[in-house]
Tab-separated table of C-alpha atoms and ligand atoms in Angstrom:
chain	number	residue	atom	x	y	z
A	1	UNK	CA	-39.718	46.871	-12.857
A	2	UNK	CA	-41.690	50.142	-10.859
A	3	UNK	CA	-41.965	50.088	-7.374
A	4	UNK	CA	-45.910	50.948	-6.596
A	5	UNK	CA	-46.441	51.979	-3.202
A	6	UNK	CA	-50.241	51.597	-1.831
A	7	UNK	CA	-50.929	49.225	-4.264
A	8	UNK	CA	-53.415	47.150	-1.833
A	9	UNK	CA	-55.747	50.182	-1.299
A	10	UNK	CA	-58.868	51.245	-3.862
A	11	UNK	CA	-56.841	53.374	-6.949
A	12	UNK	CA	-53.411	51.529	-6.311
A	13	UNK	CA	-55.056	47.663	-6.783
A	14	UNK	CA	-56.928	49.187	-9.534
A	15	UNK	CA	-53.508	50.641	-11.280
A	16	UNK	CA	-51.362	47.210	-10.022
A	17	UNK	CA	-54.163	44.943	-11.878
A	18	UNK	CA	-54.637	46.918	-15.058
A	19	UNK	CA	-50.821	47.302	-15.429
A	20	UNK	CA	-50.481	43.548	-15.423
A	21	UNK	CA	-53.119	43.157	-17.538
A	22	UNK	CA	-51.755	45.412	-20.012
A	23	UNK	CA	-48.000	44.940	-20.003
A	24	UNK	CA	-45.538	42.244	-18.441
A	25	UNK	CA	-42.864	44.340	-16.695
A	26	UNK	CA	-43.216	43.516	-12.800
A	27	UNK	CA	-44.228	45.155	-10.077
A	28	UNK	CA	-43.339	45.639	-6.638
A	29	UNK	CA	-46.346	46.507	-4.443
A	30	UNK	CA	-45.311	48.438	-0.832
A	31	UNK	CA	-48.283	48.771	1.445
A	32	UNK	CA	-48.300	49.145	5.171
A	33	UNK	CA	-52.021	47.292	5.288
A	34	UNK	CA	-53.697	49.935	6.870
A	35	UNK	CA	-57.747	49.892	7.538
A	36	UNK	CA	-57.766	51.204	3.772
A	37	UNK	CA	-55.287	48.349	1.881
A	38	UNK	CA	-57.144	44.877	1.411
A	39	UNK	CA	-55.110	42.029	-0.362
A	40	UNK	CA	-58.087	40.485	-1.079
A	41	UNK	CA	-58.298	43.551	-3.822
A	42	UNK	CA	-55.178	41.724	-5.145
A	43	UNK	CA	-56.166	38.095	-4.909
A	44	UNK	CA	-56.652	37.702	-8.695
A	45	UNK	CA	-52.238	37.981	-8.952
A	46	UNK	CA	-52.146	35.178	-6.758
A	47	UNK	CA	-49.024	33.079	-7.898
A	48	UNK	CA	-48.246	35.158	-10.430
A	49	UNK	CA	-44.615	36.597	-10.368
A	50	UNK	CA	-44.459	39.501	-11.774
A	51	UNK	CA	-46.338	41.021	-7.951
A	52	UNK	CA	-43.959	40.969	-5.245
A	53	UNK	CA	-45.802	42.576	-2.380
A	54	UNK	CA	-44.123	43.858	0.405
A	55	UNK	CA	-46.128	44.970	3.950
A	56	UNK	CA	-44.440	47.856	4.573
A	57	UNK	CA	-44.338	51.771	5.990
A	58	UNK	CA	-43.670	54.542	3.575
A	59	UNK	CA	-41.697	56.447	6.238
A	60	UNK	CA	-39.366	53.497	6.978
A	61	UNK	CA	-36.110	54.428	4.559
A	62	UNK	CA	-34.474	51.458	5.444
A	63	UNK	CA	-36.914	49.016	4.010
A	64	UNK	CA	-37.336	51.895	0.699
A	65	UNK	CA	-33.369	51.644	0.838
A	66	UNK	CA	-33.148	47.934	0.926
A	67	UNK	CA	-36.048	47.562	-2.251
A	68	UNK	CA	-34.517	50.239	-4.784
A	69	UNK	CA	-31.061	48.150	-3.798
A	70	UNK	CA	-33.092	44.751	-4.313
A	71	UNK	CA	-34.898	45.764	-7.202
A	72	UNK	CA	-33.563	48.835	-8.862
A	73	UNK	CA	-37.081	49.802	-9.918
A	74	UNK	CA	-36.547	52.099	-12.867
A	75	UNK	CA	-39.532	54.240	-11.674
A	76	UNK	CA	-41.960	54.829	-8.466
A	77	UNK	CA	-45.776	55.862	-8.663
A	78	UNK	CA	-46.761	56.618	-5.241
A	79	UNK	CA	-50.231	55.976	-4.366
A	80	UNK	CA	-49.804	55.496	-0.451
A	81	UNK	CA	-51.743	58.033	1.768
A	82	UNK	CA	-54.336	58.683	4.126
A	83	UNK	CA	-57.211	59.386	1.698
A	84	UNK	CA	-60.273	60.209	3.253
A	85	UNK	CA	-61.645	63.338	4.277
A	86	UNK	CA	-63.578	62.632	7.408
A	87	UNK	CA	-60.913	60.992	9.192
A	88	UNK	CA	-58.467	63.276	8.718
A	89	UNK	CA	-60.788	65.715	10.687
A	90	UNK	CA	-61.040	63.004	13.416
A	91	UNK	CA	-57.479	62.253	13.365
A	92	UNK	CA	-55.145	64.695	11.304
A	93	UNK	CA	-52.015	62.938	13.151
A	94	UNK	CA	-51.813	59.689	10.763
A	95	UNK	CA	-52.190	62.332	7.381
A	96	UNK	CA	-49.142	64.408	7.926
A	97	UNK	CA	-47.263	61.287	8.877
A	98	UNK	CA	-48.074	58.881	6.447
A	99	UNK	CA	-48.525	62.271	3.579
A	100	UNK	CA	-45.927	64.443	3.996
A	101	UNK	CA	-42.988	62.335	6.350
A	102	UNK	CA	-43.563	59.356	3.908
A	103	UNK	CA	-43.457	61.415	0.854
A	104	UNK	CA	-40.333	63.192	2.433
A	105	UNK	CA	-39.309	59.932	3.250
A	106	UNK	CA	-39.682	57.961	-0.622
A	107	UNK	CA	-38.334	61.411	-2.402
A	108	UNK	CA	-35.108	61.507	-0.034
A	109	UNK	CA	-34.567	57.436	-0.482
A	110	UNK	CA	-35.635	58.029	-4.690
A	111	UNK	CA	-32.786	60.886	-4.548
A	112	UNK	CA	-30.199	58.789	-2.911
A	113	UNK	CA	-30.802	56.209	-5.591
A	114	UNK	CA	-31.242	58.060	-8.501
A	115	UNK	CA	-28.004	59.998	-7.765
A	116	UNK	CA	-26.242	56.710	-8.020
A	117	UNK	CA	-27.791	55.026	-11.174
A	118	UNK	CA	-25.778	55.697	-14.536
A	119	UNK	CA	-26.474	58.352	-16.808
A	120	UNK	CA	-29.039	56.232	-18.888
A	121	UNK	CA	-30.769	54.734	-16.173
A	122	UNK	CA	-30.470	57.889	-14.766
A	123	UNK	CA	-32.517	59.687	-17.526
A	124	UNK	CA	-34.791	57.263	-17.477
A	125	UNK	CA	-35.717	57.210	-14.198
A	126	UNK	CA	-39.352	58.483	-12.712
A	127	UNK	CA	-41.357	59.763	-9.700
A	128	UNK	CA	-45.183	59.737	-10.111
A	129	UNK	CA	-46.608	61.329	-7.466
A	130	UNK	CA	-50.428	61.080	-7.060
A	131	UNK	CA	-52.256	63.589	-5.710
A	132	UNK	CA	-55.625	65.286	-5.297
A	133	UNK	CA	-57.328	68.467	-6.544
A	134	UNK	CA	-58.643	68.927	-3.011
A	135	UNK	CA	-55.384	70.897	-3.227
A	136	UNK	CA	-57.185	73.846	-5.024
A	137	UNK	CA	-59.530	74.368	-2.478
A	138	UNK	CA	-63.445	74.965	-3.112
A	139	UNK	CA	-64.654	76.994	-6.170
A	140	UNK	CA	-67.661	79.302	-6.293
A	141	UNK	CA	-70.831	77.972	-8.592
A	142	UNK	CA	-69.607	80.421	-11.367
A	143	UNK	CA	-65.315	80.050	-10.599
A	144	UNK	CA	-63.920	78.141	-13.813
A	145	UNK	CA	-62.203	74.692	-13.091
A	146	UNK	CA	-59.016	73.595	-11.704
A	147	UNK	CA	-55.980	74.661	-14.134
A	148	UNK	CA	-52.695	73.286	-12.949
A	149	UNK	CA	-51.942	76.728	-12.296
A	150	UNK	CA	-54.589	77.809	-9.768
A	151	UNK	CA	-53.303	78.786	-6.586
A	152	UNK	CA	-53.103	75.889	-3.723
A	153	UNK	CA	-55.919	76.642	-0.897
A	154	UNK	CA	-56.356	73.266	0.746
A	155	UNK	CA	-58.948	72.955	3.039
A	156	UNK	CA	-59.138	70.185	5.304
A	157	UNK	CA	-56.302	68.503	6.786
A	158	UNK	CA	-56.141	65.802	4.192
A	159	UNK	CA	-56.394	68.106	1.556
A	160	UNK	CA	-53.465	70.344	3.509
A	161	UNK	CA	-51.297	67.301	3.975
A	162	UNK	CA	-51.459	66.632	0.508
A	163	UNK	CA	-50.654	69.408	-0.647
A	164	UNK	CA	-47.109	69.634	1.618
A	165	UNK	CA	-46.753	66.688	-0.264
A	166	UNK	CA	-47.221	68.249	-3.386
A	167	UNK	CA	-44.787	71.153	-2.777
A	168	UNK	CA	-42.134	68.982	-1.348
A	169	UNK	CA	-41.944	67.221	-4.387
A	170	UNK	CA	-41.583	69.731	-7.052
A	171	UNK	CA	-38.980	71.442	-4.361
A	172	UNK	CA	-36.877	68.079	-4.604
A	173	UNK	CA	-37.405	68.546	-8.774
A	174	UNK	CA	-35.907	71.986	-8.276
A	175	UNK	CA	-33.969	72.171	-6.158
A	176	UNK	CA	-32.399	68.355	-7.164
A	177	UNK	CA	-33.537	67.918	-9.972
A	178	UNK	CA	-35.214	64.753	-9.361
A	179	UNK	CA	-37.414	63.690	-12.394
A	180	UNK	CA	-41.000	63.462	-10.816
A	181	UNK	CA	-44.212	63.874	-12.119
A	182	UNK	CA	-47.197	65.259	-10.630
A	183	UNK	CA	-51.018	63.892	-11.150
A	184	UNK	CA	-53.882	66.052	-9.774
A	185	UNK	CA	-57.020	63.841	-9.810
A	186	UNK	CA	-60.833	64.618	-9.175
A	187	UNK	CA	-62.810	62.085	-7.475
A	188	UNK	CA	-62.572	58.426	-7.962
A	189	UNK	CA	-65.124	55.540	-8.588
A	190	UNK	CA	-65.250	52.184	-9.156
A	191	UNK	CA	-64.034	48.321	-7.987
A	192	UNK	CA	-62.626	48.063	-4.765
A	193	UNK	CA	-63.290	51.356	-3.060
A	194	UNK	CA	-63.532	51.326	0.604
A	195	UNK	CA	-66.994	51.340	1.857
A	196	UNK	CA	-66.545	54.759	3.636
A	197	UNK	CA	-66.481	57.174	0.573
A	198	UNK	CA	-69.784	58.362	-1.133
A	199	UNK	CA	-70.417	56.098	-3.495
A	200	UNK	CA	-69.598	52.597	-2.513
A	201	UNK	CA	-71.311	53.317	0.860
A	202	UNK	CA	-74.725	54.645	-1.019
A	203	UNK	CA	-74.445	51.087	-2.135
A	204	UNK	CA	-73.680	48.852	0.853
A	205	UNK	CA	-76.193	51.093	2.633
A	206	UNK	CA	-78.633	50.858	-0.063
A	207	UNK	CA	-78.637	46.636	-0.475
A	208	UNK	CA	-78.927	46.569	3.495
A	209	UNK	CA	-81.868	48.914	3.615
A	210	UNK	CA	-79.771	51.357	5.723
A	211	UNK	CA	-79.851	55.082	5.856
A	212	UNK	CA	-77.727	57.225	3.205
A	213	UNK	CA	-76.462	60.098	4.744
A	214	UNK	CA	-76.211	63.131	2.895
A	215	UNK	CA	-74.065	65.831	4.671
A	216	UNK	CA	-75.563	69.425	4.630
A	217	UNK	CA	-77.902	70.029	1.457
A	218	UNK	CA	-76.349	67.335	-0.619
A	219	UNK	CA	-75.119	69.635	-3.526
A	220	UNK	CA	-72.048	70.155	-2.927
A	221	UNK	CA	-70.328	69.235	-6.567
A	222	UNK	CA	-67.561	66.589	-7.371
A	223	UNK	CA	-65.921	65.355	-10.393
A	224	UNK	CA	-66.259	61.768	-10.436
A	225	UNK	CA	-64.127	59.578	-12.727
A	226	UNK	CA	-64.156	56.270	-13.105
A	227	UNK	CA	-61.094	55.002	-11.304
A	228	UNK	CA	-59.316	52.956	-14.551
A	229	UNK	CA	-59.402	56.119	-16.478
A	230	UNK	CA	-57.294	57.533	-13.611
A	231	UNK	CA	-55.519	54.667	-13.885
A	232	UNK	CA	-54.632	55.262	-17.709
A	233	UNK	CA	-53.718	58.820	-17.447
A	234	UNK	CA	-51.368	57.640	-14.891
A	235	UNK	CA	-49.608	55.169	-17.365
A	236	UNK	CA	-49.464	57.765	-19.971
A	237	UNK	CA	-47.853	60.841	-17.935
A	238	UNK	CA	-45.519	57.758	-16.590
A	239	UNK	CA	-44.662	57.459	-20.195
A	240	UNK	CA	-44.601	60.459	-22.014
A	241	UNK	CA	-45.586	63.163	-19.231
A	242	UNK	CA	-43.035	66.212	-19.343
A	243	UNK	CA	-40.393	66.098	-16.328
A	244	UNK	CA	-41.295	68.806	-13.964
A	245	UNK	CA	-44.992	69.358	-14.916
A	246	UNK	CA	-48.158	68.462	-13.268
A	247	UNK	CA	-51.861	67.278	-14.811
A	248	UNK	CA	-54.999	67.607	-13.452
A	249	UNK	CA	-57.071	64.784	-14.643
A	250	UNK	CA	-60.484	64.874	-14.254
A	251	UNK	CA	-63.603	63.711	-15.762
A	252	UNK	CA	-65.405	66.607	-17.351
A	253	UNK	CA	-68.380	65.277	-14.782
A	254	UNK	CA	-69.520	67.574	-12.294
A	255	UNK	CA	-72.104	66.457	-10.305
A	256	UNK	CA	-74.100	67.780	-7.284
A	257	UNK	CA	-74.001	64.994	-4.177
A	258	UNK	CA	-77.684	64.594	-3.983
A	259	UNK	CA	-77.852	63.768	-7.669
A	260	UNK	CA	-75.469	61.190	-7.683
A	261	UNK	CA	-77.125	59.328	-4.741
A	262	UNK	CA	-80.454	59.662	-6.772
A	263	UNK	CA	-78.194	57.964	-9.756
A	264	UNK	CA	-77.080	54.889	-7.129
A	265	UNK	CA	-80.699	54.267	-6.216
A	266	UNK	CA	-82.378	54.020	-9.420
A	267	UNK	CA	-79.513	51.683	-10.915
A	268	UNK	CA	-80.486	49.656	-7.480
A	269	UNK	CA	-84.015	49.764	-8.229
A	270	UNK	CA	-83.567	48.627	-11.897
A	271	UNK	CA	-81.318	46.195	-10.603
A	272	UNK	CA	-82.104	44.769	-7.289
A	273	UNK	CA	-85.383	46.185	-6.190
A	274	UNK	CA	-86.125	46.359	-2.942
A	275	UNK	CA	-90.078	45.321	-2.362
A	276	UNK	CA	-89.876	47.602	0.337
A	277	UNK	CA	-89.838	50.210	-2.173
A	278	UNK	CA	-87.862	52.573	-3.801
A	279	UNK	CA	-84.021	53.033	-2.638
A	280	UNK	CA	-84.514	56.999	-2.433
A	281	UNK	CA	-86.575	56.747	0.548
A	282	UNK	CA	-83.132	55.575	2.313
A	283	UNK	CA	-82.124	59.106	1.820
A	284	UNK	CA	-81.610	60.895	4.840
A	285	UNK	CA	-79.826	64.306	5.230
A	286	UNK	CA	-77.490	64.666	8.406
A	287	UNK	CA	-74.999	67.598	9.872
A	288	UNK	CA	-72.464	68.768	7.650
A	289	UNK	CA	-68.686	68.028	7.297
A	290	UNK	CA	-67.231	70.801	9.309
A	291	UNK	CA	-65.438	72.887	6.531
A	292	UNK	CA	-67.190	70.826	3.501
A	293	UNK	CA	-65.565	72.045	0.107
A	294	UNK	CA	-68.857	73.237	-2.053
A	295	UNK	CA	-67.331	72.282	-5.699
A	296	UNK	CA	-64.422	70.606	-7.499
A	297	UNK	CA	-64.102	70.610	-10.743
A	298	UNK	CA	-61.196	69.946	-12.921
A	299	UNK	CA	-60.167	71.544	-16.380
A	300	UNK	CA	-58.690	68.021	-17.958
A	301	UNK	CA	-57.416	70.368	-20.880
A	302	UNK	CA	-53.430	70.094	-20.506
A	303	UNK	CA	-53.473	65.963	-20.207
A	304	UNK	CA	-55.160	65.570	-23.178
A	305	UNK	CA	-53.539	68.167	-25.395
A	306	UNK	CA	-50.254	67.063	-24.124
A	307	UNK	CA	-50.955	63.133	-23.938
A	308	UNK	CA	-54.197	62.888	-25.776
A	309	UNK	CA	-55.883	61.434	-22.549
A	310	UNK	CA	-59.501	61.103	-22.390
A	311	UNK	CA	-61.557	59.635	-20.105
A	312	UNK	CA	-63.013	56.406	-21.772
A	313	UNK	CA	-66.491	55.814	-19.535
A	314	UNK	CA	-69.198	58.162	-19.311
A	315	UNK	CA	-71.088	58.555	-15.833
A	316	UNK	CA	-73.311	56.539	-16.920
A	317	UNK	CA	-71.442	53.767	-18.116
A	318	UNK	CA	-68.622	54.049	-15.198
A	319	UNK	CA	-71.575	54.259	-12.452
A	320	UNK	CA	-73.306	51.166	-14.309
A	321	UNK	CA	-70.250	48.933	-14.367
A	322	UNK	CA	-69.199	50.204	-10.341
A	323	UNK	CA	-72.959	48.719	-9.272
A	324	UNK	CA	-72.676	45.783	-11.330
A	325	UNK	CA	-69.445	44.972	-9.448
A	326	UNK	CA	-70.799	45.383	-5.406
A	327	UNK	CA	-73.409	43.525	-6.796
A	328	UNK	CA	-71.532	40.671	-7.849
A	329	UNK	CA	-68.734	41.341	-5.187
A	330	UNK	CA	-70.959	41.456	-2.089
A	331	UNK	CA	-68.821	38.826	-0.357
A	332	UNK	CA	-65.872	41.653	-0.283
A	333	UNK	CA	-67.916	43.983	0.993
A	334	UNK	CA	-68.951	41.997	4.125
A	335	UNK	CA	-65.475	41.195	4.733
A	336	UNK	CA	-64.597	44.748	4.501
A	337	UNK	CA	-67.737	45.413	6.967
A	338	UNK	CA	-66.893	42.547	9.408
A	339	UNK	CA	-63.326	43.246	9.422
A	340	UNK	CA	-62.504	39.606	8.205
A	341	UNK	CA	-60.702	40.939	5.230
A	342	UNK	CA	-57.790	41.810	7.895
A	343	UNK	CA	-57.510	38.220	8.325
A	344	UNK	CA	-56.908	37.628	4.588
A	345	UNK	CA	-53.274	37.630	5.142
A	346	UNK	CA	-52.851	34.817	7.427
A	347	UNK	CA	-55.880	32.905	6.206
A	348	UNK	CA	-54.062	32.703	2.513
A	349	UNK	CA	-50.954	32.994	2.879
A	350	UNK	CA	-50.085	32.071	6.431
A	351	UNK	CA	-49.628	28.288	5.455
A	352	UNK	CA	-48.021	28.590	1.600
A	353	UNK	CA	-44.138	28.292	1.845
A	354	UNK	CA	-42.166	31.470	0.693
M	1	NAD	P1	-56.909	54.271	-0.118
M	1	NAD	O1	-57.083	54.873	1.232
M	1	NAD	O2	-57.953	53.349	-0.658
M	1	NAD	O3	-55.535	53.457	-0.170
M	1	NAD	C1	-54.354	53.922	0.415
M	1	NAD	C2	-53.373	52.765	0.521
M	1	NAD	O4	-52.158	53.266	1.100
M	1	NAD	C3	-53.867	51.632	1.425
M	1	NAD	O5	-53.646	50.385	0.796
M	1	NAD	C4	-53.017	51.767	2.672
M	1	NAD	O6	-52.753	50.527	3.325
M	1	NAD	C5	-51.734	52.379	2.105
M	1	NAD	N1	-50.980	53.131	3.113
M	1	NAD	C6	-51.468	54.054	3.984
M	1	NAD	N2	-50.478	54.514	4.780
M	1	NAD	C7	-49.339	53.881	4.394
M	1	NAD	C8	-47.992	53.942	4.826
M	1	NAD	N3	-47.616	54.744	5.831
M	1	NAD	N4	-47.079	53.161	4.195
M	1	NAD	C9	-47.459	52.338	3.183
M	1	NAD	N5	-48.723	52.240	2.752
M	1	NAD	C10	-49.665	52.992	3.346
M	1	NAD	O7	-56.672	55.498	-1.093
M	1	NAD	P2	-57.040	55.678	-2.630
M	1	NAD	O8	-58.410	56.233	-2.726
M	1	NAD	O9	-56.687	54.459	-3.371
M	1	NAD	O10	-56.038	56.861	-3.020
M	1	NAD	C11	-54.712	56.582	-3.507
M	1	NAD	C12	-54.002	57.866	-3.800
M	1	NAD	O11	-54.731	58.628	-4.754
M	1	NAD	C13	-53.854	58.772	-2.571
M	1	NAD	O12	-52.579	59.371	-2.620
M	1	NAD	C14	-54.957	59.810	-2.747
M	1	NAD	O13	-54.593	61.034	-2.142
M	1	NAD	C15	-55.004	59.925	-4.249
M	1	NAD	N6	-56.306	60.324	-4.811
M	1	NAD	C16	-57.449	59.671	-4.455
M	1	NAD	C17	-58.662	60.049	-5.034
M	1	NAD	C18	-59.950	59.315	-4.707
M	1	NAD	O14	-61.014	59.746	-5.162
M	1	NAD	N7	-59.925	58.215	-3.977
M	1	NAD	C19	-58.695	61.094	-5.962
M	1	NAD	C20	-57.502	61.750	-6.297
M	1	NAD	C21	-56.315	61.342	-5.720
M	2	TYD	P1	-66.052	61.477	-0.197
M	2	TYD	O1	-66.400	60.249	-0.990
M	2	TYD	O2	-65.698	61.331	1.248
M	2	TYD	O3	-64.911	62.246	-1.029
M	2	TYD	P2	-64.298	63.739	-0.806
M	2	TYD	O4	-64.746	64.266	0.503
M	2	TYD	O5	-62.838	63.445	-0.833
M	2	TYD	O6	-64.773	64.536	-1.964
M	2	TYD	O7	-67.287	62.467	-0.292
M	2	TYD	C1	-67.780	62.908	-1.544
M	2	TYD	C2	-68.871	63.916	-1.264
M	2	TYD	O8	-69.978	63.248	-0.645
M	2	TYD	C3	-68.463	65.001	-0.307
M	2	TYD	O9	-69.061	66.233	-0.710
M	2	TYD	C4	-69.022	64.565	1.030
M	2	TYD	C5	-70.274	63.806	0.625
M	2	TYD	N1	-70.651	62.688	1.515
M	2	TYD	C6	-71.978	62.619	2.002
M	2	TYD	O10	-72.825	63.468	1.721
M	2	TYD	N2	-72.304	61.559	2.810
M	2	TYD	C7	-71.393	60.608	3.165
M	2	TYD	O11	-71.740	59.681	3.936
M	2	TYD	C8	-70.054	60.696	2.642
M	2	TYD	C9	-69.024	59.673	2.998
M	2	TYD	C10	-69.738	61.750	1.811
C-alpha cells in the first residue's frame, strides 16, 4: 500500500480518488483536518477498504512511526501543507510548522523505516514529495520558464517554506540516500478546490452575484493545470521517475489573472446566466498582495521526455469540466462556506461502529 498524507485537501482527494479508480493497491490517507481538508471530498470511498484514513499531524513521529510499523507502506507521496498564499502572509507561523517541521518530521520517520526494510523492499521503496514552482520566484515578461535547474528565489512565506522543504529533502537523498522524488507543479484547477484560491472563488462569487476581486492590475500570469493531470504526472514519476531528480510539471498555459476571470464569467453566462446581466460586471479590482509574484511559468520539457507526460485537458476543456462541477456540486460549496463541512466527521461517521 502508499501512505498519502493530505489526502482530504483539494490535489490530495483528487490523487486518493483517481488512484482508486485506476488501480486496487490501498491507501492510507493522513490528514490533520485542517480549514483546507474536507472528508466530504472523500465521501465517494465510503465503505470501501482499500481507504484507511487517519486524522492526524504530519509533525507527530509517533503516529508516522506507529503507521509505517502498521502498514509498511512501500512508498509515501506527501501532499500535506499549508497551501495558500494569502494566509501565509497573515500567518507565516502554521507554514514553517506544518512545511518544513512536518516534512523534517515524515523524511526522519521514512529514514528510520527505510533503513530497516530488506534490500528489495528497500530498493523499492519511495518518497514523493510535492511541491510548488512558487519556489523559482517571479520571472520577467521576456525570462524563459521554470527549468528544474533555475535557481530557488521564493517569495512569500509559503513559497519560502516550501522551498526549506524542498532542500531538506534532496539533503536527506544525499546525504542518506533516501530514495525521494521531487514534483514542482504550476497552478492547480479543478474538483474540490477550496473556495479561497482564484478560480473556485470567481465561481462561488460569481453564482452569488458577489464581487470578484482582482488584486493589483489583474495580469499577473499563472500556469494553470487541470488538477488530474497533476495527478497523473504524479503516478508516473512514482513509477518510473529517476531517484534523486525533480520535474516541474506544468501546463504549457500561461495566462494573465484578468483573462482567466473573463474565461469564468462567460462559461457562467453560457451556463447559468444571471438576468442581472453579464458576470464581468462582478469584476472589481482591489489592493494588491503585498509582494505578488508577476509570472510563473513552467518548462514541462524534462517530465515528458523522461516519462512521456502530457497534460491531457486543454484550458478550455479543464476550465469547462471545473464549472460544470461547482455547478452541479453547489451543496459542497455551501458547506465549505457555512463551515458545516467541519461537522462531516461526526455527522457520518460519529454513529457507524469501527
Ligand atoms: P490544500 O490546502 O487544499 O490541502 C492541504 C491538506 O493538508 C489539507 O487536507 C489539510 O488538512 C492537510 N494538512 C495541513 N496541515 C497538516 C498537518 N500538519 N498534518 C497533516 N495534514 C495537514 O492544498 P492543495 O492545494 O491540495 O496542495 C497540496 C500540495 O500540493 C501542497 O504541498 C502544495 O504545496 C502543493 N501544490 C499545490 C498547488 C496548487 O495549485 N494548489 C500547486 C503546486 C503544488
Ligand atoms: P491563488 O489562487 O491564491 O494562487 P497563487 O497565489 O498560489 O498563485 O492566486 C492566483 C492568482 O490570482 C494570483 O496572482 C493572485 C490572484 N488572485 C486575485 O487576483 N484575487 C483573488 O481573490 C485571489 C484569491 C487571487
Amino acid at each position: 500500500m502508499i501512505l498519502v498524507t493530505g489526502g482530504a485537501g483539494f490535489i490530495g482527494a483528487n490523487f486518493v480518488l483517481d488512484w482508486l479508480r485506476t488501480n486496487d493497491e490501498p491507501v492510507v490517507n493522513l490528514d490533520a483536518l485542517t480549514y483546507a481538508g474536507n472528508l466530504e471530498n472523500l465521501a465517494a470511498l465510503q465503505g470501501d477498504r482499500r481507504h484507511i484514513f487517519v486524522q492526524g499531524d504530519i509533525c507527530d513521529r509517533a503516529l508516522i512511526d506507529r503507521l509505517f510499523a502498521e502498514h509498511r507502506p512501500r512508498a509515501i507521496v506527501h501532499f500535506a501543507a499549508e497551501s495558500h498564499v494569502d494566509r501565509s502572509i497573515h500567518g507565516p507561523a502554521a507554514f514553517v510548522r506544518t512545511n518544513v517541521e512536518g516534512t523534517f518530521t515524515l523524511l526522519e520517520a521514512a529514514r528510520a523505516y527505510w533503513s530497516a526494510l530488506d534490500g528489495a523492499e528497500q530498493a523499492a521503496f519511495r518518497f514523493l514529495h510535492v511541491s510548488t514552482d512558487e519556489v523559482y520566484g517571479s520571472l520577467g515578461p521576456n525570462d524563459p520558464p521554470f527549468a528544474e535547474t533555475k535557481a530557488y528565489e521564493p517569495n512569500s512565506p509559503y513559497s519560502a517554506s516550501k522551498a526549506a522543504s524542498d532542500h531538506l529533502v534532496r539533503a536527506w537523498h544525499h546525504t542518506y540516500g533516501l530514495p525521494v522524488l521531487t514534483t514542482n507543479c504550476s497552478n492547480n484547477y479543478g474538483p474540490y478546490q477550496f473556495p479561497e484560491k482564484l478560480i473556485p472563488l470567481m465561481i462561488a462569487n460569481a453564482l452569488a452575484g458577489k464581487a470578484l476581486p482582482v488584486y493589483g492590475d489583474g495580469r499577473n500570469v499563472r500556469d494553470w493545470l487541470y488538477v488530474g493531470d497533476h495527478c497523473a504526472a504524479i503516478r508516473e514519476v512514482l513509477a518510473r521517475g529517476r531517484l534523486g531528480e525533480t520535474y516541474n510539471v506544468g501546463g504549457w498555459n500561461e495566462k494573465p489573472n484578468l483573462e482567466i476571470v473573463h474565461t469564468v464569467c462567460a462559461l457562467l453566462d453560457e451556463l447559468r446566466p444571471d438576468p442581472a446581466g453579464p458576470h464581468a460586471r462582478l469584476i472589481t479590482y482591489v489592493a494588491d498582495r503585498p509582494g505578488h509574484d508577476r509570472r510563473y511559468a513552467i518548462d514541462a520539457h524534462k517530465i515528458e521526455r523522461e516519462l512521456g507526460w502530457r497534460p491531457a485537458e486543454t484550458f478550455e476543456t479543464g476550465i469547462r469540466k471545473t464549472i460544470a462541477w461547482y455547478l452541479a456540486n453547489q451543496d459542497w460549496v455551501a458547506d465549505v462556506q457555512s463551515g458545516a463541512y467541519r461537522e462531516w466527521v461526526a455527522r457520518n461517521y460519529g454513529d457507524r461502529p469501527a
